[in-house]
CSV table of C-alpha atoms in Angstrom, one decimal:
chain,number,residue,atom,x,y,z
A,1,MET,CA,-145.9,-103.5,23.9
A,2,ALA,CA,-149.3,-103.7,22.4
A,3,GLY,CA,-150.5,-107.3,21.7
A,4,GLU,CA,-148.0,-108.9,24.0
A,5,LYS,CA,-149.1,-111.0,26.9
A,6,MET,CA,-148.3,-110.1,30.4
A,7,ASN,CA,-147.9,-112.6,33.3
A,8,THR,CA,-150.5,-111.1,35.7
A,9,GLU,CA,-152.0,-112.8,38.7
A,10,THR,CA,-155.7,-112.4,38.9
A,11,ASN,CA,-158.7,-114.3,40.2
A,12,ASN,CA,-160.7,-113.0,37.3
A,13,LEU,CA,-160.9,-115.2,34.2
A,14,PHE,CA,-162.8,-112.5,32.2
A,15,GLU,CA,-162.6,-108.8,32.8
A,16,ILE,CA,-165.1,-107.1,30.5
A,17,ASN,CA,-164.5,-103.4,30.4
A,18,ASN,CA,-167.0,-101.0,29.0
A,19,ILE,CA,-167.8,-102.9,25.8
A,20,SER,CA,-170.3,-101.9,23.2
A,21,LYS,CA,-171.6,-103.4,20.0
A,22,ILE,CA,-173.8,-101.8,17.4
A,23,TYR,CA,-175.6,-103.5,14.5
A,24,GLU,CA,-176.8,-101.1,11.8
A,25,ARG,CA,-177.6,-98.3,14.3
A,26,LYS,CA,-179.2,-100.8,16.8
A,27,ILE,CA,-177.3,-101.0,20.1
A,28,ALA,CA,-176.8,-104.7,21.0
A,29,LEU,CA,-174.5,-104.0,24.0
A,30,ASP,CA,-174.1,-100.6,25.6
A,31,SER,CA,-171.0,-99.9,27.8
A,32,LEU,CA,-171.1,-103.3,29.5
A,33,SER,CA,-168.6,-104.1,32.3
A,34,ILE,CA,-168.5,-107.5,34.1
A,35,ASN,CA,-165.9,-109.5,35.9
A,36,ILE,CA,-166.1,-113.3,35.9
A,37,LYS,CA,-164.0,-115.2,38.4
A,38,LYS,CA,-162.4,-118.5,37.8
A,39,GLY,CA,-164.7,-121.4,38.7
A,40,GLU,CA,-167.9,-119.4,38.6
A,41,ILE,CA,-171.1,-120.9,37.2
A,42,VAL,CA,-172.9,-117.9,35.7
A,43,ALA,CA,-176.3,-117.8,33.9
A,44,LEU,CA,-177.2,-114.9,31.5
A,45,ILE,CA,-180.9,-114.2,31.4
A,46,GLY,CA,-183.1,-111.5,29.9
A,47,PRO,CA,-185.8,-110.8,27.3
A,48,SER,CA,-185.2,-111.8,23.7
A,49,GLY,CA,-182.8,-109.2,22.1
A,50,ALA,CA,-181.3,-108.3,25.4
A,51,GLY,CA,-177.7,-109.0,24.1
A,52,LYS,CA,-177.0,-112.4,25.6
A,53,THR,CA,-175.9,-114.2,22.4
A,54,THR,CA,-174.0,-111.1,21.3
A,55,LEU,CA,-172.0,-111.1,24.6
A,56,LEU,CA,-171.2,-114.8,24.3
A,57,ASN,CA,-170.1,-114.4,20.7
A,58,ILE,CA,-167.8,-111.6,21.7
A,59,LEU,CA,-166.3,-113.6,24.5
A,60,ALA,CA,-165.9,-116.5,22.0
A,61,THR,CA,-164.1,-114.0,19.6
A,62,VAL,CA,-166.7,-114.8,16.9
A,63,LEU,CA,-167.6,-111.0,17.0
A,64,ASN,CA,-165.4,-108.0,17.7
A,65,THR,CA,-166.5,-105.1,20.0
A,66,ASP,CA,-167.0,-101.6,18.7
A,67,LYS,CA,-165.7,-100.2,21.9
A,68,GLY,CA,-164.0,-101.3,25.1
A,69,GLU,CA,-161.7,-104.2,25.9
A,70,ILE,CA,-161.9,-107.8,27.2
A,71,LEU,CA,-159.1,-109.4,29.3
A,72,LEU,CA,-158.8,-113.2,29.4
A,73,ASP,CA,-156.6,-114.3,32.3
A,74,GLY,CA,-155.2,-110.8,32.5
A,75,ASN,CA,-154.3,-110.5,28.8
A,76,ASN,CA,-156.2,-108.7,26.1
A,77,ILE,CA,-158.3,-111.4,24.4
A,78,GLU,CA,-157.0,-110.2,21.0
A,79,SER,CA,-153.5,-111.3,22.0
A,80,TYR,CA,-154.6,-115.0,21.8
A,81,LYS,CA,-153.5,-115.8,18.3
A,82,GLY,CA,-154.9,-118.8,16.3
A,83,VAL,CA,-157.7,-121.3,16.9
A,84,LYS,CA,-155.5,-123.8,18.8
A,85,GLU,CA,-154.3,-121.3,21.4
A,86,LEU,CA,-157.8,-120.0,22.0
A,87,ALA,CA,-159.2,-123.5,22.2
A,88,LYS,CA,-157.0,-124.1,25.3
A,89,LYS,CA,-158.9,-121.3,27.0
A,90,ILE,CA,-162.4,-121.4,25.6
A,91,GLY,CA,-164.9,-124.1,24.7
A,92,ILE,CA,-168.3,-123.5,23.1
A,93,ILE,CA,-171.5,-125.5,23.3
A,94,ARG,CA,-174.6,-124.3,21.3
A,95,GLN,CA,-178.2,-125.3,21.0
A,96,GLN,CA,-177.4,-126.8,17.5
A,97,PHE,CA,-174.7,-128.9,19.1
A,98,ASP,CA,-172.1,-128.2,16.2
A,99,LEU,CA,-171.6,-131.8,15.4
A,100,VAL,CA,-170.9,-133.6,12.1
A,101,GLY,CA,-173.9,-135.9,11.8
A,102,SER,CA,-172.5,-138.2,9.2
A,103,LEU,CA,-169.5,-139.1,11.4
A,104,PRO,CA,-169.5,-141.7,14.3
A,105,VAL,CA,-169.8,-140.3,17.7
A,106,ILE,CA,-166.2,-141.0,18.7
A,107,HIS,CA,-164.9,-138.7,15.8
A,108,ASN,CA,-167.0,-135.8,17.0
A,109,VAL,CA,-165.7,-136.3,20.6
A,110,LEU,CA,-162.1,-136.4,19.4
A,111,ALA,CA,-162.6,-133.1,17.6
A,112,GLY,CA,-161.8,-131.7,21.0
A,113,ARG,CA,-158.2,-132.9,20.5
A,114,LEU,CA,-157.6,-130.9,17.4
A,115,LYS,CA,-155.9,-128.1,19.4
A,116,ASP,CA,-153.2,-130.7,20.4
A,117,TRP,CA,-152.8,-132.6,17.2
A,118,GLY,CA,-150.9,-131.8,14.0
A,119,PHE,CA,-152.5,-132.0,10.6
A,120,LEU,CA,-151.3,-135.6,9.9
A,121,LYS,CA,-152.6,-137.0,13.2
A,122,SER,CA,-155.9,-135.2,12.7
A,123,LEU,CA,-156.2,-136.7,9.2
A,124,LEU,CA,-155.3,-140.2,10.4
A,125,SER,CA,-157.9,-140.0,13.2
A,126,LEU,CA,-160.6,-139.8,10.6
A,127,LEU,CA,-159.6,-143.3,9.5
A,128,ILE,CA,-158.4,-144.7,12.8
A,129,PRO,CA,-159.6,-142.8,15.9
A,130,GLN,CA,-156.6,-141.6,17.8
A,131,ASP,CA,-156.6,-141.2,21.7
A,132,LYS,CA,-159.6,-143.6,21.6
A,133,GLU,CA,-159.4,-144.4,25.3
A,134,LEU,CA,-159.7,-140.7,26.2
A,135,ALA,CA,-162.9,-140.3,24.1
A,136,ILE,CA,-164.4,-143.5,25.6
A,137,LYS,CA,-163.7,-142.2,29.1
A,138,ALA,CA,-165.4,-138.9,28.2
A,139,LEU,CA,-168.4,-140.7,26.8
A,140,GLU,CA,-168.6,-142.8,30.0
A,141,ARG,CA,-168.7,-139.6,32.1
A,142,VAL,CA,-171.7,-138.2,30.2
A,143,GLY,CA,-173.4,-141.6,30.2
A,144,ILE,CA,-173.4,-142.7,26.5
A,145,GLU,CA,-170.2,-144.8,26.1
A,146,GLU,CA,-172.3,-147.5,24.3
A,147,LYS,CA,-173.0,-144.9,21.5
A,148,ALA,CA,-169.3,-144.4,20.6
A,149,TYR,CA,-169.4,-146.0,17.1
A,150,GLU,CA,-173.0,-145.0,16.2
A,151,ARG,CA,-173.6,-142.5,13.5
A,152,THR,CA,-174.1,-139.2,15.3
A,153,SER,CA,-177.2,-138.1,13.3
A,154,LYS,CA,-179.1,-141.2,14.6
A,155,LEU,CA,-178.8,-140.0,18.2
A,156,SER,CA,-181.6,-138.1,20.0
A,157,GLY,CA,-181.2,-134.4,20.7
A,158,GLY,CA,-180.3,-135.0,24.4
A,159,GLU,CA,-177.7,-137.7,23.3
A,160,GLN,CA,-176.2,-135.3,20.8
A,161,GLN,CA,-175.8,-132.6,23.5
A,162,ARG,CA,-174.0,-135.2,25.6
A,163,VAL,CA,-171.6,-135.9,22.7
A,164,ALA,CA,-170.9,-132.1,22.6
A,165,MET,CA,-170.2,-132.2,26.4
A,166,ALA,CA,-167.9,-135.2,25.9
A,167,ARG,CA,-166.0,-133.2,23.2
A,168,LEU,CA,-165.5,-130.4,25.7
A,169,LEU,CA,-164.2,-132.9,28.3
A,170,VAL,CA,-161.6,-134.0,25.7
A,171,GLN,CA,-160.8,-130.3,24.8
A,172,ASN,CA,-160.5,-129.4,28.5
A,173,PRO,CA,-160.8,-125.6,28.2
A,174,GLU,CA,-160.7,-123.2,31.1
A,175,VAL,CA,-164.1,-121.7,30.4
A,176,ILE,CA,-167.2,-123.1,28.7
A,177,LEU,CA,-169.6,-120.7,26.9
A,178,ALA,CA,-173.0,-122.2,26.4
A,179,ASP,CA,-175.5,-120.4,24.2
A,180,GLU,CA,-179.0,-121.7,25.0
A,181,PRO,CA,-177.7,-125.2,25.4
A,182,VAL,CA,-181.0,-126.8,26.2
A,183,SER,CA,-183.6,-124.7,24.3
A,184,SER,CA,-184.2,-127.5,21.7
A,185,LEU,CA,-184.8,-130.2,24.4
A,186,ASP,CA,-187.9,-131.2,26.3
A,187,PRO,CA,-188.0,-130.2,30.0
A,188,ALA,CA,-186.9,-133.6,31.4
A,189,ARG,CA,-183.9,-133.9,29.0
A,190,ALA,CA,-183.0,-130.2,29.5
A,191,GLU,CA,-182.8,-130.6,33.3
A,192,ASP,CA,-180.7,-133.8,32.8
A,193,ILE,CA,-178.3,-132.0,30.5
A,194,LEU,CA,-177.9,-129.0,32.8
A,195,TYR,CA,-177.4,-131.2,35.9
A,196,THR,CA,-174.7,-133.1,34.0
A,197,LEU,CA,-173.0,-130.0,32.5
A,198,THR,CA,-172.8,-128.0,35.8
A,199,ASN,CA,-171.5,-131.1,37.7
A,200,LEU,CA,-168.8,-131.7,35.1
A,201,VAL,CA,-167.8,-128.1,35.2
A,202,ARG,CA,-167.5,-128.2,39.0
A,203,GLU,CA,-165.5,-131.5,38.9
A,204,GLU,CA,-163.1,-130.1,36.4
A,205,GLY,CA,-162.7,-126.7,38.1
A,206,GLN,CA,-163.8,-124.9,35.0
A,207,THR,CA,-165.8,-121.7,34.6
A,208,LEU,CA,-169.3,-121.8,32.9
A,209,ILE,CA,-171.2,-118.9,31.3
A,210,ALA,CA,-174.5,-119.9,29.9
A,211,SER,CA,-177.4,-118.0,28.3
A,212,LEU,CA,-180.9,-119.4,29.3
A,213,HIS,CA,-184.5,-118.6,28.5
A,214,SER,CA,-185.6,-120.4,31.7
A,215,VAL,CA,-185.2,-118.5,34.9
A,216,GLU,CA,-186.1,-121.6,36.8
A,217,TYR,CA,-183.1,-123.5,35.4
A,218,ALA,CA,-180.9,-120.5,36.1
A,219,LYS,CA,-181.9,-120.5,39.7
A,220,LYS,CA,-181.7,-124.2,40.1
A,221,TYR,CA,-178.3,-125.0,38.5
A,222,PHE,CA,-176.2,-121.8,38.7
A,223,ASN,CA,-174.6,-119.7,41.4
A,224,ARG,CA,-174.7,-116.3,39.9
A,225,ILE,CA,-177.3,-114.7,37.6
A,226,ILE,CA,-176.6,-111.7,35.3
A,227,ALA,CA,-179.7,-110.2,33.7
A,228,LEU,CA,-179.4,-108.2,30.5
A,229,ARG,CA,-182.0,-105.8,29.1
A,230,GLU,CA,-181.6,-103.6,26.1
A,231,GLY,CA,-177.9,-104.3,26.0
A,232,ARG,CA,-177.2,-103.3,29.6
A,233,ILE,CA,-176.9,-105.1,32.9
A,234,TYR,CA,-180.2,-105.0,34.7
A,235,PHE,CA,-178.9,-106.9,37.7
A,236,ASP,CA,-176.0,-109.0,38.7
A,237,LEU,CA,-176.7,-111.1,41.8
A,238,PRO,CA,-175.9,-114.3,43.6
A,239,VAL,CA,-178.8,-116.7,42.8
A,240,GLU,CA,-180.2,-116.6,46.4
A,241,LYS,CA,-180.8,-112.8,46.0
A,242,VAL,CA,-182.8,-113.1,42.8
A,243,THR,CA,-186.3,-112.5,43.9
A,244,SER,CA,-189.6,-112.7,42.1
A,245,ASP,CA,-189.9,-108.9,42.2
A,246,VAL,CA,-186.7,-108.2,40.4
A,247,LEU,CA,-187.5,-110.9,37.8
A,248,LYS,CA,-191.0,-109.3,37.3
A,249,GLU,CA,-189.4,-106.0,36.7
A,250,LEU,CA,-186.8,-107.5,34.3
A,251,TYR,CA,-189.5,-109.0,32.0
A,252,ASP,CA,-192.0,-106.2,32.4
A,253,LEU,CA,-191.2,-105.0,28.9
A,254,LYS,CA,-191.9,-101.4,27.7
A,255,GLU,CA,-193.8,-102.6,24.6
A,256,LEU,CA,-196.2,-104.6,26.8
A,257,LYS,CA,-197.0,-101.5,28.8
A,258,GLU,CA,-197.6,-99.6,25.6
A,259,ASP,CA,-199.9,-102.2,24.2
A,260,ALA,CA,-201.9,-102.2,27.5
A,261,GLN,CA,-202.3,-98.4,27.2
A,262,SER,CA,-203.3,-98.3,23.6
């Protein structure tokens, strides 16, 4: 029956089948098909407006497709009902960090437990942090355990992104979707965050799909690179096969050619 989950064995975490998305007559994604295997560490690259954020928002169920279907663990993604059920599968990390700045760090980390708590325990945790040892252990793994009781807004950008990573450790989803997770950080902190994030994902056996502006970071920290351009896949390659020539073609934008000819 439609909407029911089937117990299917597959090595694909995501099966993205011929999806399209249109915004006011502008095609954001055009008949896109991709399979993402469990445990893969995938970078999405491409020019601005290529469709990277749209794709991640669709995978996160923030947006619906206009066409096509997405399977998550062999089941239609629409069959995962409710925030708690989906949070067991998907975790999200964004460039804005999505933290509550007025709260202590430990409360932001423990937000990753909301999928497992009832209303009363969630409310109680705002007064007395619940599962405190779990949060402290997560903060230790990202290197900022000493910040546990500091006001989150007082932390640096890099430290706040570490709080977001600790929250994901507590949440423990199967896949992490990261939308430009280091674009607001300086190069040294950006590399530090990507090194930590990709190592944690490997240690936990999770899947990571991240959009990045920096091709250098994609090649250094990821195993597979999917390039989008004008809402379509331009190439999908293991990182060792991504050459300077294909990258030059990817970013050789049509409008630049037109400007040069005018």
